């Protein structure tokens, strides 16, 4: 489900609905704009377009949440962003932390208060991948280093990072237009073409496979909880186990590269007709190219 920013734009949402209509009509020629609006509303967790529109209007009417006194100035000094020229306002919550908007004499900046579970070393790895990808022609928000070099600074026990602000269009509709999907593939090719050696091995959640006993225990727990999908899960277990027969038994680490590792339509934003800005780099890690490609083909074809 997509997150709705504090300052969500109705114009962006209307553009998403128009783009979604074109997608719907590829398989449902009689689809209407109302159908597309309902699809977009559900993507944001609302039952209908009117509910989504009302929530956006409510958020835009509310006074913005402002940063604590002096915080903007401390961040601007830590990253040498220039003199603060406006209030630092909250934008949205993402899984990596709270996103803020800051304007200084040096420009406009996206500032993130990192969640406690985010490891600064991982942010350093990710930001360096973004820098190299931008050099290779990928459009992405530019990460900002501190004067000392790192991308993360600690203020009162909270890790902060900064990106240079750039205009972003709305998210791509699902499934994306073929031209957009093709550009998504070109972005992945540019990242893979860097052939960067990852600093850490492939993470266990990509390699670990549940055995039959664990699946059966999960199905039993679902039955005990009275879930409506418990029997469907139990019936699917043999299929899950059969997938082990098509798993690659080789060690993935010798052929792994540092990659974005989460290159789905939700992790890009439209920039012009068919250009894309790659966002959501926080999962950057070691993944074999063939695994990464397979994951992207699945995500982009949904």
GROMACS .gro file of C-alpha atoms in nm:
model
  302
    1UNK     CA    1   0.000   0.000   0.000
    2UNK     CA    2   0.127   0.347  -0.085
    3UNK     CA    3   0.190   0.604   0.189
    4UNK     CA    4   0.006   0.933   0.166
    5UNK     CA    5   0.235   1.231   0.244
    6UNK     CA    6   0.128   1.505   0.484
    7UNK     CA    7   0.133   1.750   0.193
    8UNK     CA    8  -0.024   1.516  -0.064
    9UNK     CA    9  -0.114   1.682  -0.393
   10UNK     CA   10  -0.461   1.638  -0.542
   11UNK     CA   11  -0.309   1.727  -0.878
   12UNK     CA   12  -0.067   1.434  -0.846
   13UNK     CA   13  -0.352   1.203  -0.750
   14UNK     CA   14  -0.561   1.315  -1.047
   15UNK     CA   15  -0.263   1.251  -1.276
   16UNK     CA   16  -0.225   0.905  -1.120
   17UNK     CA   17  -0.592   0.835  -1.192
   18UNK     CA   18  -0.555   0.939  -1.556
   19UNK     CA   19  -0.247   0.720  -1.595
   20UNK     CA   20  -0.425   0.434  -1.419
   21UNK     CA   21  -0.718   0.469  -1.660
   22UNK     CA   22  -0.489   0.411  -1.956
   23UNK     CA   23  -0.360   0.095  -1.786
   24UNK     CA   24  -0.710  -0.034  -1.706
   25UNK     CA   25  -0.827   0.018  -2.063
   26UNK     CA   26  -0.556  -0.215  -2.192
   27UNK     CA   27  -0.757  -0.506  -2.051
   28UNK     CA   28  -1.094  -0.341  -1.981
   29UNK     CA   29  -1.182  -0.110  -2.275
   30UNK     CA   30  -1.500   0.008  -2.102
   31UNK     CA   31  -1.319   0.128  -1.787
   32UNK     CA   32  -1.401   0.483  -1.678
   33UNK     CA   33  -1.215   0.753  -1.490
   34UNK     CA   34  -1.430   0.667  -1.189
   35UNK     CA   35  -1.294   0.311  -1.203
   36UNK     CA   36  -0.939   0.444  -1.219
   37UNK     CA   37  -0.998   0.682  -0.929
   38UNK     CA   38  -1.132   0.394  -0.720
   39UNK     CA   39  -0.821   0.189  -0.802
   40UNK     CA   40  -0.591   0.471  -0.693
   41UNK     CA   41  -0.792   0.519  -0.373
   42UNK     CA   42  -0.750   0.152  -0.284
   43UNK     CA   43  -0.375   0.177  -0.348
   44UNK     CA   44  -0.364   0.434  -0.065
   45UNK     CA   45  -0.588   0.229   0.164
   46UNK     CA   46  -0.920   0.411   0.106
   47UNK     CA   47  -1.248   0.252   0.005
   48UNK     CA   48  -1.332   0.515  -0.254
   49UNK     CA   49  -1.198   0.827  -0.427
   50UNK     CA   50  -1.415   1.063  -0.220
   51UNK     CA   51  -1.256   0.932   0.101
   52UNK     CA   52  -0.906   0.982  -0.038
   53UNK     CA   53  -0.989   1.333  -0.160
   54UNK     CA   54  -1.136   1.427   0.178
   55UNK     CA   55  -0.826   1.304   0.361
   56UNK     CA   56  -0.595   1.504   0.133
   57UNK     CA   57  -0.803   1.817   0.185
   58UNK     CA   58  -0.799   1.761   0.562
   59UNK     CA   59  -0.422   1.723   0.570
   60UNK     CA   60  -0.363   2.027   0.352
   61UNK     CA   61  -0.591   2.237   0.574
   62UNK     CA   62  -0.408   2.139   0.893
   63UNK     CA   63  -0.113   2.352   1.008
   64UNK     CA   64   0.220   2.192   0.919
   65UNK     CA   65   0.417   2.008   1.186
   66UNK     CA   66   0.731   2.212   1.254
   67UNK     CA   67   1.069   2.093   1.378
   68UNK     CA   68   1.184   2.177   1.729
   69UNK     CA   69   1.346   2.517   1.778
   70UNK     CA   70   1.707   2.524   1.663
   71UNK     CA   71   1.702   2.180   1.498
   72UNK     CA   72   1.698   2.315   1.143
   73UNK     CA   73   1.996   2.539   1.219
   74UNK     CA   74   2.194   2.252   1.373
   75UNK     CA   75   2.128   2.030   1.072
   76UNK     CA   76   2.215   2.306   0.827
   77UNK     CA   77   2.543   2.360   1.009
   78UNK     CA   78   2.623   1.987   1.032
   79UNK     CA   79   2.578   1.939   0.655
   80UNK     CA   80   2.682   2.293   0.552
   81UNK     CA   81   2.353   2.359   0.376
   82UNK     CA   82   2.358   2.736   0.418
   83UNK     CA   83   2.154   2.966   0.639
   84UNK     CA   84   1.801   2.847   0.719
   85UNK     CA   85   1.548   3.058   0.529
   86UNK     CA   86   1.220   2.896   0.628
   87UNK     CA   87   1.059   2.659   0.876
   88UNK     CA   88   1.153   2.290   0.865
   89UNK     CA   89   0.825   2.106   0.807
   90UNK     CA   90   0.727   1.740   0.833
   91UNK     CA   91   0.642   1.565   0.504
   92UNK     CA   92   0.571   1.199   0.576
   93UNK     CA   93   0.674   0.888   0.764
   94UNK     CA   94   0.859   0.620   0.570
   95UNK     CA   95   0.984   0.288   0.702
   96UNK     CA   96   1.337   0.431   0.739
   97UNK     CA   97   1.223   0.730   0.942
   98UNK     CA   98   1.054   1.070   0.944
   99UNK     CA   99   1.093   1.291   0.636
  100UNK     CA  100   1.125   1.669   0.665
  101UNK     CA  101   1.145   1.957   0.417
  102UNK     CA  102   1.411   2.224   0.475
  103UNK     CA  103   1.495   2.536   0.275
  104UNK     CA  104   1.820   2.730   0.318
  105UNK     CA  105   2.018   2.984   0.123
  106UNK     CA  106   2.190   2.684  -0.036
  107UNK     CA  107   1.870   2.537  -0.178
  108UNK     CA  108   1.594   2.300  -0.080
  109UNK     CA  109   1.665   1.975   0.105
  110UNK     CA  110   1.494   1.653   0.208
  111UNK     CA  111   1.600   1.569   0.565
  112UNK     CA  112   1.540   1.229   0.725
  113UNK     CA  113   1.538   1.144   1.094
  114UNK     CA  114   1.641   0.779   1.076
  115UNK     CA  115   1.448   0.514   1.268
  116UNK     CA  116   1.634   0.345   1.552
  117UNK     CA  117   1.675   0.017   1.363
  118UNK     CA  118   1.852   0.179   1.066
  119UNK     CA  119   2.225   0.103   1.068
  120UNK     CA  120   2.434   0.409   0.966
  121UNK     CA  121   2.689   0.186   0.791
  122UNK     CA  122   2.412   0.061   0.561
  123UNK     CA  123   2.320   0.419   0.476
  124UNK     CA  124   2.683   0.487   0.384
  125UNK     CA  125   2.684   0.187   0.149
  126UNK     CA  126   2.353   0.288  -0.006
  127UNK     CA  127   2.454   0.651  -0.059
  128UNK     CA  128   2.778   0.556  -0.228
  129UNK     CA  129   2.582   0.327  -0.464
  130UNK     CA  130   2.349   0.615  -0.544
  131UNK     CA  131   2.643   0.843  -0.621
  132UNK     CA  132   2.795   0.587  -0.857
  133UNK     CA  133   2.457   0.520  -1.020
  134UNK     CA  134   2.400   0.891  -1.082
  135UNK     CA  135   2.741   0.906  -1.251
  136UNK     CA  136   2.622   0.619  -1.473
  137UNK     CA  137   2.316   0.814  -1.585
  138UNK     CA  138   2.050   0.711  -1.332
  139UNK     CA  139   1.820   0.989  -1.212
  140UNK     CA  140   1.801   0.988  -0.831
  141UNK     CA  141   1.790   1.235  -0.540
  142UNK     CA  142   2.149   1.331  -0.463
  143UNK     CA  143   2.266   1.228  -0.113
  144UNK     CA  144   2.459   1.493   0.080
  145UNK     CA  145   2.780   1.425   0.268
  146UNK     CA  146   2.885   1.600   0.586
  147UNK     CA  147   3.207   1.805   0.561
  148UNK     CA  148   3.392   1.511   0.720
  149UNK     CA  149   3.265   1.271   0.453
  150UNK     CA  150   2.994   1.049   0.608
  151UNK     CA  151   2.630   1.073   0.500
  152UNK     CA  152   2.486   1.037   0.853
  153UNK     CA  153   2.525   1.269   1.150
  154UNK     CA  154   2.410   1.198   1.506
  155UNK     CA  155   2.223   1.474   1.690
  156UNK     CA  156   2.112   1.392   2.043
  157UNK     CA  157   2.104   1.019   1.970
  158UNK     CA  158   1.911   1.046   1.641
  159UNK     CA  159   2.075   0.975   1.307
  160UNK     CA  160   2.005   1.230   1.032
  161UNK     CA  161   2.069   1.223   0.659
  162UNK     CA  162   2.005   1.474   0.379
  163UNK     CA  163   1.920   1.462   0.009
  164UNK     CA  164   1.911   1.752  -0.232
  165UNK     CA  165   1.545   1.813  -0.316
  166UNK     CA  166   1.435   1.740  -0.670
  167UNK     CA  167   1.089   1.762  -0.830
  168UNK     CA  168   0.918   1.424  -0.845
  169UNK     CA  169   0.615   1.325  -1.046
  170UNK     CA  170   0.350   1.083  -0.923
  171UNK     CA  171   0.413   0.711  -0.882
  172UNK     CA  172   0.373   0.494  -1.189
  173UNK     CA  173   0.041   0.314  -1.232
  174UNK     CA  174   0.027  -0.061  -1.186
  175UNK     CA  175   0.110  -0.238  -1.406
  176UNK     CA  176   0.328   0.032  -1.565
  177UNK     CA  177   0.313   0.130  -1.930
  178UNK     CA  178   0.559  -0.070  -2.147
  179UNK     CA  179   0.772   0.241  -2.211
  180UNK     CA  180   0.801   0.305  -1.837
  181UNK     CA  181   0.886  -0.059  -1.766
  182UNK     CA  182   1.154  -0.045  -2.035
  183UNK     CA  183   1.312   0.256  -1.864
  184UNK     CA  184   1.296   0.066  -1.536
  185UNK     CA  185   1.495  -0.210  -1.703
  186UNK     CA  186   1.754   0.037  -1.830
  187UNK     CA  187   1.801   0.170  -1.476
  188UNK     CA  188   1.863  -0.182  -1.348
  189UNK     CA  189   2.111  -0.245  -1.629
  190UNK     CA  190   2.307   0.069  -1.539
  191UNK     CA  191   2.325  -0.036  -1.173
  192UNK     CA  192   2.433  -0.390  -1.262
  193UNK     CA  193   2.685  -0.250  -1.509
  194UNK     CA  194   2.873  -0.086  -1.223
  195UNK     CA  195   2.975  -0.434  -1.097
  196UNK     CA  196   3.033  -0.298  -0.748
  197UNK     CA  197   3.163  -0.542  -0.490
  198UNK     CA  198   2.924  -0.560  -0.191
  199UNK     CA  199   3.071  -0.494   0.155
  200UNK     CA  200   2.856  -0.766   0.315
  201UNK     CA  201   2.731  -1.113   0.209
  202UNK     CA  202   2.382  -1.178   0.074
  203UNK     CA  203   2.141  -1.126   0.362
  204UNK     CA  204   1.985  -1.443   0.512
  205UNK     CA  205   1.626  -1.339   0.439
  206UNK     CA  206   1.705  -1.384   0.069
  207UNK     CA  207   1.858  -1.729   0.112
  208UNK     CA  208   1.671  -1.893   0.399
  209UNK     CA  209   1.394  -2.139   0.307
  210UNK     CA  210   1.130  -2.262   0.548
  211UNK     CA  211   1.097  -2.637   0.586
  212UNK     CA  212   0.771  -2.834   0.583
  213UNK     CA  213   0.740  -2.832   0.962
  214UNK     CA  214   0.748  -2.452   0.982
  215UNK     CA  215   0.483  -2.416   0.710
  216UNK     CA  216   0.261  -2.672   0.886
  217UNK     CA  217   0.301  -2.489   1.218
  218UNK     CA  218   0.204  -2.162   1.052
  219UNK     CA  219  -0.104  -2.322   0.896
  220UNK     CA  220  -0.202  -2.471   1.234
  221UNK     CA  221  -0.159  -2.132   1.402
  222UNK     CA  222  -0.381  -1.975   1.134
  223UNK     CA  223  -0.650  -2.237   1.200
  224UNK     CA  224  -0.628  -2.178   1.574
  225UNK     CA  225  -0.668  -1.804   1.518
  226UNK     CA  226  -0.978  -1.864   1.308
  227UNK     CA  227  -0.847  -1.684   1.000
  228UNK     CA  228  -1.056  -1.715   0.684
  229UNK     CA  229  -0.746  -1.802   0.482
  230UNK     CA  230  -0.613  -2.082   0.705
  231UNK     CA  231  -0.724  -2.369   0.482
  232UNK     CA  232  -0.603  -2.188   0.169
  233UNK     CA  233  -0.260  -2.159   0.329
  234UNK     CA  234  -0.258  -2.525   0.429
  235UNK     CA  235  -0.352  -2.624   0.077
  236UNK     CA  236  -0.072  -2.411  -0.068
  237UNK     CA  237   0.204  -2.568   0.144
  238UNK     CA  238   0.280  -2.853  -0.103
  239UNK     CA  239   0.330  -2.594  -0.375
  240UNK     CA  240   0.566  -2.395  -0.155
  241UNK     CA  241   0.772  -2.707  -0.087
  242UNK     CA  242   0.777  -2.798  -0.457
  243UNK     CA  243   0.945  -2.466  -0.531
  244UNK     CA  244   1.257  -2.597  -0.357
  245UNK     CA  245   1.315  -2.808  -0.667
  246UNK     CA  246   1.373  -2.496  -0.879
  247UNK     CA  247   1.596  -2.312  -0.631
  248UNK     CA  248   1.953  -2.245  -0.739
  249UNK     CA  249   2.169  -2.456  -0.504
  250UNK     CA  250   2.486  -2.257  -0.574
  251UNK     CA  251   2.639  -2.016  -0.323
  252UNK     CA  252   2.509  -1.673  -0.436
  253UNK     CA  253   2.794  -1.471  -0.285
  254UNK     CA  254   3.068  -1.525  -0.547
  255UNK     CA  255   2.848  -1.367  -0.816
  256UNK     CA  256   2.664  -1.109  -0.602
  257UNK     CA  257   2.698  -0.737  -0.673
  258UNK     CA  258   2.594  -0.431  -0.477
  259UNK     CA  259   2.254  -0.337  -0.616
  260UNK     CA  260   1.940  -0.144  -0.527
  261UNK     CA  261   1.771  -0.474  -0.429
  262UNK     CA  262   1.423  -0.321  -0.432
  263UNK     CA  263   1.371  -0.195  -0.785
  264UNK     CA  264   0.992  -0.217  -0.811
  265UNK     CA  265   0.746   0.031  -0.966
  266UNK     CA  266   0.678   0.166  -0.617
  267UNK     CA  267   1.046   0.266  -0.595
  268UNK     CA  268   1.047   0.496  -0.897
  269UNK     CA  269   0.875   0.826  -0.973
  270UNK     CA  270   0.782   0.964  -1.311
  271UNK     CA  271   0.997   1.244  -1.451
  272UNK     CA  272   0.861   1.341  -1.789
  273UNK     CA  273   0.695   1.109  -2.037
  274UNK     CA  274   0.912   0.801  -1.992
  275UNK     CA  275   1.199   0.908  -1.765
  276UNK     CA  276   1.209   0.776  -1.412
  277UNK     CA  277   1.367   0.893  -1.088
  278UNK     CA  278   1.489   0.599  -0.879
  279UNK     CA  279   1.394   0.638  -0.511
  280UNK     CA  280   1.383   0.393  -0.221
  281UNK     CA  281   1.747   0.280  -0.221
  282UNK     CA  282   1.744   0.181   0.147
  283UNK     CA  283   1.751  -0.195   0.075
  284UNK     CA  284   2.079  -0.170  -0.121
  285UNK     CA  285   2.276  -0.486  -0.058
  286UNK     CA  286   2.447  -0.789  -0.211
  287UNK     CA  287   2.231  -0.975  -0.465
  288UNK     CA  288   2.328  -1.189  -0.768
  289UNK     CA  289   2.228  -1.015  -1.091
  290UNK     CA  290   2.003  -1.301  -1.201
  291UNK     CA  291   1.819  -1.298  -0.866
  292UNK     CA  292   1.778  -0.921  -0.886
  293UNK     CA  293   1.648  -0.942  -1.241
  294UNK     CA  294   1.400  -1.215  -1.149
  295UNK     CA  295   1.269  -1.011  -0.859
  296UNK     CA  296   1.227  -0.706  -1.083
  297UNK     CA  297   1.047  -0.901  -1.356
  298UNK     CA  298   0.800  -1.027  -1.097
  299UNK     CA  299   0.745  -0.680  -0.946
  300UNK     CA  300   0.708  -0.498  -1.277
  301UNK     CA  301   0.467  -0.752  -1.427
  302UNK     CA  302   0.215  -0.752  -1.144
   0.00000   0.00000   0.00000
